[in-house]
XYZ file of C-alpha atoms in Angstrom:
596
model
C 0.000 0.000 0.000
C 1.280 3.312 -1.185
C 0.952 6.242 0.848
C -1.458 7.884 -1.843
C -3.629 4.777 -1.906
C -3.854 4.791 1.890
C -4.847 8.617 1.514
C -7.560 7.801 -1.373
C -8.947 5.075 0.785
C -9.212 7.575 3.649
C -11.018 10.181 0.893
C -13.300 7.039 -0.501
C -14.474 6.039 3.297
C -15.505 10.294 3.895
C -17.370 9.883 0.487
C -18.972 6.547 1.486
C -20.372 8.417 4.775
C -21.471 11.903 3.180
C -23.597 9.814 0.246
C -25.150 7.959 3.011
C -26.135 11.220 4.441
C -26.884 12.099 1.856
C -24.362 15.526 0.944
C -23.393 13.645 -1.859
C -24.490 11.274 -4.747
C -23.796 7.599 -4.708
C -22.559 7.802 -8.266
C -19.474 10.230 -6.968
C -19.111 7.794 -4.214
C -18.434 4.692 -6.586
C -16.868 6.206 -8.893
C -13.900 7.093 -6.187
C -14.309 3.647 -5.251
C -14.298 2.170 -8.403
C -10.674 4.029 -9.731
C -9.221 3.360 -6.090
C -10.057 -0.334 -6.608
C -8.196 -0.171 -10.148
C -5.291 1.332 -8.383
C -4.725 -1.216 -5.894
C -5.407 -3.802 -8.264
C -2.651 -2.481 -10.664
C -0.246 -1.915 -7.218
C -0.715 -5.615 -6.640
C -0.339 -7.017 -10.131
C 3.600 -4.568 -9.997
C 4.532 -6.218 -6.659
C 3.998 -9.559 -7.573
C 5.512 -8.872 -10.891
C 8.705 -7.881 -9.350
C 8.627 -10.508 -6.755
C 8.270 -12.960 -9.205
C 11.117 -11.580 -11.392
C 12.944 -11.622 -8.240
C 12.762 -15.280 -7.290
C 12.220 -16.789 -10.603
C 14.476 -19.524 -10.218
C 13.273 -19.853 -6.197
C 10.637 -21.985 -6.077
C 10.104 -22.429 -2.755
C 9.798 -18.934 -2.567
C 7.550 -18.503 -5.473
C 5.677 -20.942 -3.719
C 5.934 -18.482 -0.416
C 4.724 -15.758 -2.599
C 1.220 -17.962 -3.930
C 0.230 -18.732 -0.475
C 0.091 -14.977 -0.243
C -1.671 -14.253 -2.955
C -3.999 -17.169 -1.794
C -4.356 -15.855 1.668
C -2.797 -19.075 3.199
C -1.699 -19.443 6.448
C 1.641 -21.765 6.981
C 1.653 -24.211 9.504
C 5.587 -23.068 9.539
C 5.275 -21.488 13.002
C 7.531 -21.383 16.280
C 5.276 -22.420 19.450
C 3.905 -19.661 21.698
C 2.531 -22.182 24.168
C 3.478 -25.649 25.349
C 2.534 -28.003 27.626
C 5.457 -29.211 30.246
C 3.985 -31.886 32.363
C 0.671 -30.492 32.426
C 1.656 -27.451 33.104
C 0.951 -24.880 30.580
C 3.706 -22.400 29.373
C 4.005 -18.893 27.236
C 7.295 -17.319 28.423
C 9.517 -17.425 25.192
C 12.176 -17.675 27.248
C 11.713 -20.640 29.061
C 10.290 -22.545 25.767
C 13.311 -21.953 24.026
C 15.035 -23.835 27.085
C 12.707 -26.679 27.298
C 12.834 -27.168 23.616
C 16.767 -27.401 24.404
C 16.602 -29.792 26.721
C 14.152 -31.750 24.431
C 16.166 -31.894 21.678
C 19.504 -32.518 23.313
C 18.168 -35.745 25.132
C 16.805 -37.278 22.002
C 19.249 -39.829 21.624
C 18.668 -40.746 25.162
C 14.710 -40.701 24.820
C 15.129 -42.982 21.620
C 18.094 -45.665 22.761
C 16.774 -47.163 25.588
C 19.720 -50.066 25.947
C 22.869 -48.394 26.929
C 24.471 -51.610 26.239
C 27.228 -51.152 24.105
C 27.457 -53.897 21.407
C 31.032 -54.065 19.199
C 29.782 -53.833 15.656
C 31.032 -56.442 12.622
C 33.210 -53.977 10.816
C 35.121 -56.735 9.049
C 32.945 -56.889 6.083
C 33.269 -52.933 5.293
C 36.873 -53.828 6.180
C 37.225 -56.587 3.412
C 35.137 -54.053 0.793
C 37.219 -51.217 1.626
C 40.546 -53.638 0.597
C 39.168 -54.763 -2.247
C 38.828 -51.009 -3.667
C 41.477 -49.356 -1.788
C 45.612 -49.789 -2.731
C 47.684 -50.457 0.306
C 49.059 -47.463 2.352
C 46.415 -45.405 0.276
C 44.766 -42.674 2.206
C 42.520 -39.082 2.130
C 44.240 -35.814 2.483
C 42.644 -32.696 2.273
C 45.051 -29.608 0.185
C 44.992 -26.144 1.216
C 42.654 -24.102 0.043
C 43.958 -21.495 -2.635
C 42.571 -17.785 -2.619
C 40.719 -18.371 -5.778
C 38.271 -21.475 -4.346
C 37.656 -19.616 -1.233
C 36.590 -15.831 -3.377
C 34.133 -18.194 -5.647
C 33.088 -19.807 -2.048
C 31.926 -16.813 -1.057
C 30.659 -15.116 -3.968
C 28.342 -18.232 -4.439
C 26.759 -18.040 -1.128
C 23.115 -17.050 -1.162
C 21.918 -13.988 0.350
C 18.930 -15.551 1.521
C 19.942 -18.174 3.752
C 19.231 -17.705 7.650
C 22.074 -16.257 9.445
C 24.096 -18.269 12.235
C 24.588 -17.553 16.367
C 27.868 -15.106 14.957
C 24.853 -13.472 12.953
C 27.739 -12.274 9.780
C 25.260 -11.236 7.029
C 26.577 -12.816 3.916
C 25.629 -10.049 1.585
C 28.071 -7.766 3.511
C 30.777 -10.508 3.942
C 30.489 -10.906 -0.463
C 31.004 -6.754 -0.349
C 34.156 -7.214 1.487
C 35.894 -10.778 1.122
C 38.767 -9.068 -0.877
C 39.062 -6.747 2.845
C 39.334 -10.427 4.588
C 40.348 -12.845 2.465
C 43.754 -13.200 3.163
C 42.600 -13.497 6.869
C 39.804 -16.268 6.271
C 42.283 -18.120 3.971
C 44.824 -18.289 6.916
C 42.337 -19.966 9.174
C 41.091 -21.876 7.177
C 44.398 -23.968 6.007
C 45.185 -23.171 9.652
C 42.692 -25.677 10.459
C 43.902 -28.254 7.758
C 47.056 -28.612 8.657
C 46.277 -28.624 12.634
C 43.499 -31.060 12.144
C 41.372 -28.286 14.744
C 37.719 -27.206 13.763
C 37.272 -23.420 15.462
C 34.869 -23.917 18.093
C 33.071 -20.787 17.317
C 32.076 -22.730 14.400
C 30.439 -26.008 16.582
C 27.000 -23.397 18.116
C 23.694 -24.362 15.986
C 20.705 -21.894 16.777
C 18.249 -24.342 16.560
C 14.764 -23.130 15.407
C 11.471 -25.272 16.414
C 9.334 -25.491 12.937
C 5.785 -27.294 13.615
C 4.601 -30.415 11.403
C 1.298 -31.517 12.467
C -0.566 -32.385 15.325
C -1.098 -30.499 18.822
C 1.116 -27.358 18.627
C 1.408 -27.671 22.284
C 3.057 -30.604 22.324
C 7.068 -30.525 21.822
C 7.497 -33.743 19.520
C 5.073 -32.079 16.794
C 8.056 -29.732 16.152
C 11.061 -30.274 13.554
C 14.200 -28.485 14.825
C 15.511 -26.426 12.165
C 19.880 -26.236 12.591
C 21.955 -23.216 11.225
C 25.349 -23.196 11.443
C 27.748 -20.384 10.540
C 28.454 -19.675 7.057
C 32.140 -19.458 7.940
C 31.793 -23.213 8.835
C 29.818 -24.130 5.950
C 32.996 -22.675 3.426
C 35.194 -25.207 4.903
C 33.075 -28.267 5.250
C 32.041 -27.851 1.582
C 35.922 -27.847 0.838
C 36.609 -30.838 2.895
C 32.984 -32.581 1.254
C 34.000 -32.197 -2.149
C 37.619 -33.811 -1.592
C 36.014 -36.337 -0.361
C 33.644 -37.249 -2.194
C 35.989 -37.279 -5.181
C 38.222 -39.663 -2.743
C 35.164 -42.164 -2.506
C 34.285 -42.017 -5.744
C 37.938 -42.332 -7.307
C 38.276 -45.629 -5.304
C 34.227 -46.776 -5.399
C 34.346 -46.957 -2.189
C 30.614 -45.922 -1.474
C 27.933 -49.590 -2.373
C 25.952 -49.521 -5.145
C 22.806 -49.642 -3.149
C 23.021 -45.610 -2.067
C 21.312 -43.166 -4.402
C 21.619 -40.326 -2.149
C 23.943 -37.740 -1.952
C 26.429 -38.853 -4.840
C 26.655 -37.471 -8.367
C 24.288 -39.258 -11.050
C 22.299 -40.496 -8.454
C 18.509 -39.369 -7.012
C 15.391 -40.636 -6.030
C 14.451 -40.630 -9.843
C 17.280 -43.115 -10.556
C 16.395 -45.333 -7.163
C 12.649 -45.745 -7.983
C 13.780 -46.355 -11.522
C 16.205 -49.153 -10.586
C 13.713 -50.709 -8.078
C 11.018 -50.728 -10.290
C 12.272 -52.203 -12.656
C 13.705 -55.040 -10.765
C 10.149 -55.779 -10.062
C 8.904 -55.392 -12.972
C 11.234 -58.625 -14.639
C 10.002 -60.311 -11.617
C 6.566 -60.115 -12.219
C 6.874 -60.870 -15.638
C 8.394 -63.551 -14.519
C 5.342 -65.113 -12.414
C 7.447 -63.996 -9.125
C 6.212 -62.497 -5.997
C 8.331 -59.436 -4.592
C 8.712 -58.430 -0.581
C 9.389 -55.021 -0.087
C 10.353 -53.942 3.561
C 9.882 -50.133 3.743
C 12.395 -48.806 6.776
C 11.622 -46.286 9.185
C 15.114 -45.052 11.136
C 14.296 -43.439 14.274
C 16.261 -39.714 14.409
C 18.782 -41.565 12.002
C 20.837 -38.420 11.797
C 20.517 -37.477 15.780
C 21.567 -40.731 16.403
C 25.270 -41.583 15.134
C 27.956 -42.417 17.916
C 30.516 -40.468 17.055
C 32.806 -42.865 18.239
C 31.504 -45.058 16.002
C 32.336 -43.379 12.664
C 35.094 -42.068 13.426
C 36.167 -45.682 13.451
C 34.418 -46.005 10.091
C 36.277 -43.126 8.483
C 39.630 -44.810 9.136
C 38.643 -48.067 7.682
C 37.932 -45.917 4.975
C 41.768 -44.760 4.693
C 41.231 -41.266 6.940
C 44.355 -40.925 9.168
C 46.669 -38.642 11.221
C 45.311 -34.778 11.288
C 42.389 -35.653 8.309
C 41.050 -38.028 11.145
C 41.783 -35.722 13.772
C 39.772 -33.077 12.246
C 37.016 -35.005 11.897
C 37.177 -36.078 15.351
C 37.577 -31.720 16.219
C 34.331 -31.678 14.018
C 32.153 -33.819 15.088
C 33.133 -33.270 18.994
C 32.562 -30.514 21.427
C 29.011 -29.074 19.397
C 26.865 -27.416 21.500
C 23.094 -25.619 20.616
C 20.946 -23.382 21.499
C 17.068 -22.838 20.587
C 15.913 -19.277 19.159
C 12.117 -18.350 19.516
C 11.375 -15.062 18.555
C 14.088 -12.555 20.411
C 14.673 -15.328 23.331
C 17.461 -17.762 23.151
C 18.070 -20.360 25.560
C 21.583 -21.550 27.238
C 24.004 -23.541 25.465
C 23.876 -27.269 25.652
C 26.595 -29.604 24.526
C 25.724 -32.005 21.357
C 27.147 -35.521 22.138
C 25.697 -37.911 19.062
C 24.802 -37.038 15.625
C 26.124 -36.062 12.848
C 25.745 -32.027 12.553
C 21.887 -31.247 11.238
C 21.758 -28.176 8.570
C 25.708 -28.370 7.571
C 27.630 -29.618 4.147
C 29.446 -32.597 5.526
C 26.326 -34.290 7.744
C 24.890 -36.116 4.582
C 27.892 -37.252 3.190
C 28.901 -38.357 7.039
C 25.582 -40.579 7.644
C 25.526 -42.324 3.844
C 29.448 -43.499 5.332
C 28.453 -44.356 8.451
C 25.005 -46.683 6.738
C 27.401 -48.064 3.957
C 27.697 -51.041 5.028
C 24.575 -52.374 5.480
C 24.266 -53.873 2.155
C 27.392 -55.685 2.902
C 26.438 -57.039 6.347
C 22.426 -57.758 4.936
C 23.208 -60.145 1.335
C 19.749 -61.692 1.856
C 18.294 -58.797 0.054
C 18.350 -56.618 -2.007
C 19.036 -52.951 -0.779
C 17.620 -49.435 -2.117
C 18.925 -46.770 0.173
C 18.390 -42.983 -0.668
C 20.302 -41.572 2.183
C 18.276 -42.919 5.484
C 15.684 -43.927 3.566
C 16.374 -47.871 3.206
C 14.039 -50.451 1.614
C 14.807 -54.048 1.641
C 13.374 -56.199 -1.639
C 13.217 -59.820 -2.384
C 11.815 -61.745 -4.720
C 10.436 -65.629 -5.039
C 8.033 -68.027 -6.421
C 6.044 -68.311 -3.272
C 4.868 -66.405 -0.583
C 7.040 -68.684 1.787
C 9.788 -67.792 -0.273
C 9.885 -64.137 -0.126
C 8.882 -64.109 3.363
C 11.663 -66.367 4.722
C 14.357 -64.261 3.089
C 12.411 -61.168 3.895
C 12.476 -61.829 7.412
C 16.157 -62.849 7.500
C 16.901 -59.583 6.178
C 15.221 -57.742 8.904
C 16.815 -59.535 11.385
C 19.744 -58.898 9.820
C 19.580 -55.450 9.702
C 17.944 -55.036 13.171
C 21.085 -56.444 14.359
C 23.303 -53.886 12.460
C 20.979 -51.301 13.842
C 21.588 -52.453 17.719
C 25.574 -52.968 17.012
C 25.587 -49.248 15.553
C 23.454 -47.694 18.595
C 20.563 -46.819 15.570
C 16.860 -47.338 16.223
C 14.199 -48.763 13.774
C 10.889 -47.759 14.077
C 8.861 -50.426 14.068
C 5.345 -49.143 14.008
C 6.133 -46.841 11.185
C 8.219 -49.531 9.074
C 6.054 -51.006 6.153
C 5.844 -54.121 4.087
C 4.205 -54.912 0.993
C 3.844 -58.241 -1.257
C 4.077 -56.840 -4.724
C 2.740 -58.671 -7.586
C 0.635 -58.854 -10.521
C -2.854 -58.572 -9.829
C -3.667 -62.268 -10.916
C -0.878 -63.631 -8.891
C -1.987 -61.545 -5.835
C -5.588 -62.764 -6.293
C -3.777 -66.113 -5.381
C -2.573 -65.355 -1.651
C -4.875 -65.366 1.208
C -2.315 -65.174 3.494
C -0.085 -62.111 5.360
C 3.561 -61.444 5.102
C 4.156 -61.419 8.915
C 7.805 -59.911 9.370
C 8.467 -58.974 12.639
C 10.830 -56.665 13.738
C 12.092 -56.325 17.251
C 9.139 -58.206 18.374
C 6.345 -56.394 16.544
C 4.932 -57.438 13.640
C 5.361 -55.128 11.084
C 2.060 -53.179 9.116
C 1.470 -55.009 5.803
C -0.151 -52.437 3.243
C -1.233 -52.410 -0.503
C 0.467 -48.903 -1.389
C 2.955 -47.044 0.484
C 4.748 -43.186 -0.213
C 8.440 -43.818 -1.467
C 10.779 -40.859 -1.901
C 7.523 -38.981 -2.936
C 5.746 -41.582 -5.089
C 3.054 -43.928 -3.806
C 3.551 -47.467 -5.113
C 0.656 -49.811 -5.462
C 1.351 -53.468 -4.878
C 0.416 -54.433 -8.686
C 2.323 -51.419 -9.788
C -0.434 -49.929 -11.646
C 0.308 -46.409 -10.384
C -3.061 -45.439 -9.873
C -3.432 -43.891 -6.134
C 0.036 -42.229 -7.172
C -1.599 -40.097 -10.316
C -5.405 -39.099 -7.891
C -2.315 -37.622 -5.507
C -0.202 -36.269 -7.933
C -3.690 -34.396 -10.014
C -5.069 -33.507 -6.833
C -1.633 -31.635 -5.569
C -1.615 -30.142 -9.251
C -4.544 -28.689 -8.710
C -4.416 -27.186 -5.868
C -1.424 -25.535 -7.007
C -3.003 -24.514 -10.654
C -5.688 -22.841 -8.382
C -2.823 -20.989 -6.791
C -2.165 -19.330 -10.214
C -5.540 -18.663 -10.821
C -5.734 -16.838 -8.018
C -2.666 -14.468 -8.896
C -3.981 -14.296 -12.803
C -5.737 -11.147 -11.988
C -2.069 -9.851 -10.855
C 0.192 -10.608 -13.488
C 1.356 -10.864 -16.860
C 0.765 -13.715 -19.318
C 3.845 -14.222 -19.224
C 4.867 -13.782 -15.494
C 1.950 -16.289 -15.393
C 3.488 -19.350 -17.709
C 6.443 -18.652 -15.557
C 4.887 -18.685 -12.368
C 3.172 -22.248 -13.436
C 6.073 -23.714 -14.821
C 7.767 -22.727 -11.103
C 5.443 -23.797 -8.748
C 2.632 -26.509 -10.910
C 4.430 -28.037 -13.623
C 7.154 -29.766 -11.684
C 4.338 -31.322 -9.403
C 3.395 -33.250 -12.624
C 6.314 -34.293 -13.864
C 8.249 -35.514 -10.701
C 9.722 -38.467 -11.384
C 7.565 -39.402 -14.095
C 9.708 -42.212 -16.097
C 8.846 -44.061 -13.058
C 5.176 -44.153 -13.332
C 4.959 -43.528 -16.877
C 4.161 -47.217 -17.888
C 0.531 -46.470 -16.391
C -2.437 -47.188 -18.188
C -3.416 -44.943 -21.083
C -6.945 -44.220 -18.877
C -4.397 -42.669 -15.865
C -2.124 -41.285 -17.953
C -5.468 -39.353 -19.984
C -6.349 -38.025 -16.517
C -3.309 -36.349 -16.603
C -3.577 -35.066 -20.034
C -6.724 -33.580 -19.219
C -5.147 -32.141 -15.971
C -2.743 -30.252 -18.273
C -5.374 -29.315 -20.907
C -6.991 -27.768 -18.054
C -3.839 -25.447 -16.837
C -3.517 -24.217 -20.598
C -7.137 -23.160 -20.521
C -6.746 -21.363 -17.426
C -3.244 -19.622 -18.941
C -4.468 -18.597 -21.772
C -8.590 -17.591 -20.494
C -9.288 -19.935 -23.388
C -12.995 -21.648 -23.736
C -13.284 -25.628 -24.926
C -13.764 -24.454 -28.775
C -10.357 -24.303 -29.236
C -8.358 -27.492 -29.664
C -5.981 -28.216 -26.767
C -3.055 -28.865 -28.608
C -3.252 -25.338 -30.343
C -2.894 -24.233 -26.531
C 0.193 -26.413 -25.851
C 2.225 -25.187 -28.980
C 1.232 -21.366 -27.841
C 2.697 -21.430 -24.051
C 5.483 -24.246 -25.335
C 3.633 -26.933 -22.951
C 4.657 -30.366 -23.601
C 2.400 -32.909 -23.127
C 2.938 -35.212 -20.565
C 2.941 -38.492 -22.502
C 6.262 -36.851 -24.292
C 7.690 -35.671 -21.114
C 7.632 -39.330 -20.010
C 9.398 -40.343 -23.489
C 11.708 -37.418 -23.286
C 12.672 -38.410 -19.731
C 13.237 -42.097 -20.206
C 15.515 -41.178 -23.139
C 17.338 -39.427 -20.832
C 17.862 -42.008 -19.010
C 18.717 -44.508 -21.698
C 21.141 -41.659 -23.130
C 23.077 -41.777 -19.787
C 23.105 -45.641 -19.543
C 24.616 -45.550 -23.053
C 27.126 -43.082 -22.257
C 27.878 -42.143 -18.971
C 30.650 -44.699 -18.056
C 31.897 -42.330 -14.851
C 32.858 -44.500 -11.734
C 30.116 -43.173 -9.416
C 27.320 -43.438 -12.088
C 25.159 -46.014 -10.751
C 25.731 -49.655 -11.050
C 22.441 -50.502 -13.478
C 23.463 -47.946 -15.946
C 25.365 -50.484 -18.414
C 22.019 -51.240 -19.530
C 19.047 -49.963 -20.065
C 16.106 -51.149 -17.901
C 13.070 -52.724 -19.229
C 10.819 -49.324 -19.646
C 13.569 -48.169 -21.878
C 14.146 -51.167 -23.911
C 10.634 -50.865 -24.984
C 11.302 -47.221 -26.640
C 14.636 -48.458 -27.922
């Protein structure tokens, strides 16, 4: 609101009261009303113009920006009331130290047997020899003045500031002033294998999910770390990373976190693996793991060891050890910050090195659990096996979650048992067969058998027929393409098609060469889902032929996205022979064969 719209709606409010007394006509009345309405209007349809120009390549905060327009409240909030053992509380103050308290004792609240069981690190120790040369091992270089200036003039502006509170837009304006100074501490703490401790404080930020807001487990705590620390992790990350991947040192089974690798390429892999089954007559067991705080969780102790099976020694080890060690955290509500707390397990939540850290520390579960199959996308780990009977699959099926429940009690983890799922997949003539459950148990409790479960953002249905996937998929579209409706009045054509292609179109297409073997009756409810967002673009009636309104806004229909992706795909299994591309790539799966 401008200050000369403010003053017109003051003016149009005096008019509204002098017509109703009558001083003045009505018509004067709405005609004020009518060009002060245009006004704000056309103020509107500028700011979101520029916003959206701002943040074009931002979707989550284009997506910020529609649930303005849309006048939708975020759940996103910190808690101004909780309940401490029935006690109610509102002081920010003392929140922000009971959420402290919450969080630190999470590992405690989650392991309940202190008892310290030595883990089998003898397979990961025969996997690592069989990739590593002898007296091979990681070192980290210094840094040179030229990695640490792009560091820092690649840093977003946007990103939430740390406890030392350095705004990065100011620290980009003058890292030629302090360059010379960061690059001293920085190889400083290479060669002395030391990580500052300035650098080991997360401000912790309590972000609701769901549920009672008044109750402290409904909230997700949010880590920031210093950007200063973030500069060198990244450094030590990416060396690395290019150490594991030189030497393959990280299984075939992890998707996450690695080059050529994402969820598209998991679902793709397992997929198909159960799709040559059932075209083979065979039943499939999938075993759908739930890790309790996997990333709270990790004994330091514990991968440490890991890392120097891995070939980390003298002051690389040591600063991993400075690293990981020491943390401490405290919780931010509002303007009230409670007292430090130290951090004793877990890997460090919102920093560079954390993912990279847990896939290393889980990387050898595929070696100590050969009974299955394993599809891991960072913590999330499913289990598959296949057979011609029932008895088959859930023989092996169980051994493998014994298996890994074991690995999960030697490395101090936790598997939630209530929220791990199984499923019998099958065709739908073979599954008409079986009248009987899977029953795997794990840890005592039988685990929740169900016909279609969410994986890494697609639902799978146990004949694969994709289905329940697409009604989630069109009815998350949609609610999105009203979104854009809403902000139609506000903008451009063209900041329109770019505001759908930001916030809608990706909702469609996610990790569509999985399901795109549906039937052609799902795949048409799609099509019409899209025929619907170009009428709606273009404030187009049904006379017009839909495909005339594809080839105007450049909207490709989803039937060729699905073909384009999949010969992506194939494209990269032909030709992408790099070490760290994943395993299945030296030939194309079955979905691609077909287009081949």
């Amino acid at each position: 609101m401008t200050p000369e719209i403010l003053s017109d709606i003051k003016k149009r409010d005096q008019l509204k009261a002098k017509a109703q007394n009558g001083t003045i006509s009505w018509e004067t009345f709405r005609s004020c009303r009518n060009r002060i309405s245009f006004n704000i209007k056309q103020a509107k349809k500028n700011y979101f113009a520029h916003k959206i120009l701002q943040n074009k390549h931002d979707s989550r905060k284009l997506w910020k920006l529609m649930k303005e327009v849309g006048n939708l409240n975020s759940n996103k909030t910190t808690p101004n009331e909780i309940i401490d053992n029935g006690a109610s509380v509102t002081n920010p103050a003392i929140i922000a130290q009971l959420f402290n308290s919450h969080v630190s004792q999470i590992a405690d609240s989650v392991i309940h047997d202190t008892t310290h069981h030595e883990p089998n690190l003898e397979p990961l120790r025969q996997f690592v020899k069989t990739h590593l040369p002898d007296n091979h091992h990681f070192t980290v270089p210094a840094m040179s003045a030229e990695y640490l200036l792009n560091a820092i003039n690649n840093l977003s502006c946007n990103k939430a500031k740390g406890v030392d509170s350095i705004n990065i837009h100011l620290l980009q304006v003058g890292c030629n002033e302090v360059l010379q100074s960061l690059l001293y501490i920085y190889n400083t703490s290479i060669t002395s294998g030391i990580f500052p401790d300035q650098w080991k404080i997360s401000k912790i930020t309590p972000v609701f999910k769901k549920g009672s807001r008044q109750n402290k487990d409904n909230y997700r705590p949010i880590a920031v770390l210093s950007v200063l620390s973030k500069i060198l992790e990244r450094f030590y990350g990416l060396h690395l990373l290019g150490y594991l991947q030189e030497h393959n040192l990280l299984t075939s089974s992890q998707f996450g976190s690695r080059p050529f690798h994402s969820c598209e390429t998991m679902l793709l892999q397992l997929t198909d693996s159960l799709l040559n089954d059932m075209d083979k007559g065979n039943l499939s067991g999938i075993l759908l793991i739930d890790f309790r705080k996997a990333f709270d969780l990790i004994s330091h102790d514990l991968l440490l060891q890991k890392l120097a099976i891995y070939g980390l020694k003298d002051s690389t080890l040591q600063w991993f050890k400075s690293y990981l060690t020491e943390r401490k955290q405290l919780v931010s509500i509002g303007r009230a910050t409670s007292d430090l707390l130290p951090v004793h397990t877990g890997v460090p939540q919102g920093s560079s090195l954390g993912p990279l850290l847990f896939i290393l520390f889980i990387n050898d579960i595929p070696l100590v659990n050969k009974e299955c199959n394993s599809y891991i996308y960072v913590d999330d780990t499913t289990l598959v096996k296949s057979g011609t009977s029932i008895n088959t699959v859930r023989s092996h099926l169980q051994t493998g979650a014994d298996n890994l429940s074991n690995w999960a009690s030697e490395n101090r983890m936790a598997i939630h048992p209530n929220k791990t799922k199984v499923m019998l997949i099958g065709s739908q003539q073979k599954l008409s067969t079986i009248n009987e459950p899977l029953n795997v148990s794990i840890c005592g409790t039988t685990i929740s058998q169900t016909t279609c479960e969410k994986l890494l953002g697609v639902h799978m249905d146990d004949s694969l027929t994709w289905n329940t996937h697409i009604s989630h998929v069109i009815k998350k579209y949609n609610n999105k393409l009203e979104l854009v409706k809403r902000a139609k009045p506000y903008l451009t054509p063209k900041l329109l098609l770019l505001l759908y292609n930001s916030i809608a179109k990706p909702t469609l297409e996610y990790c569509c060469s999985v399901w795109g073997n549906c039937s052609t009756d799902a795949l048409g409810r799609v099509t019409s889902a899209q025929k619907r967002a170009a009428r709606i673009l273009l404030n187009a009636d049904y006379t017009i032929p839909s495909i005339t309104l594809f080839k105007e806004i450049n909207l490709i229909p989803i039937h060729d996205t699905i073909r384009h992706r999949i010969l992506l795909q194939t494209f990269k299994c032909i030709h992408v022979h790099h070490a760290s591309a994943p395993s299945w790539k030296n030939q194309p799966t079955t979905i691609q064969q077909e287009l081949l």
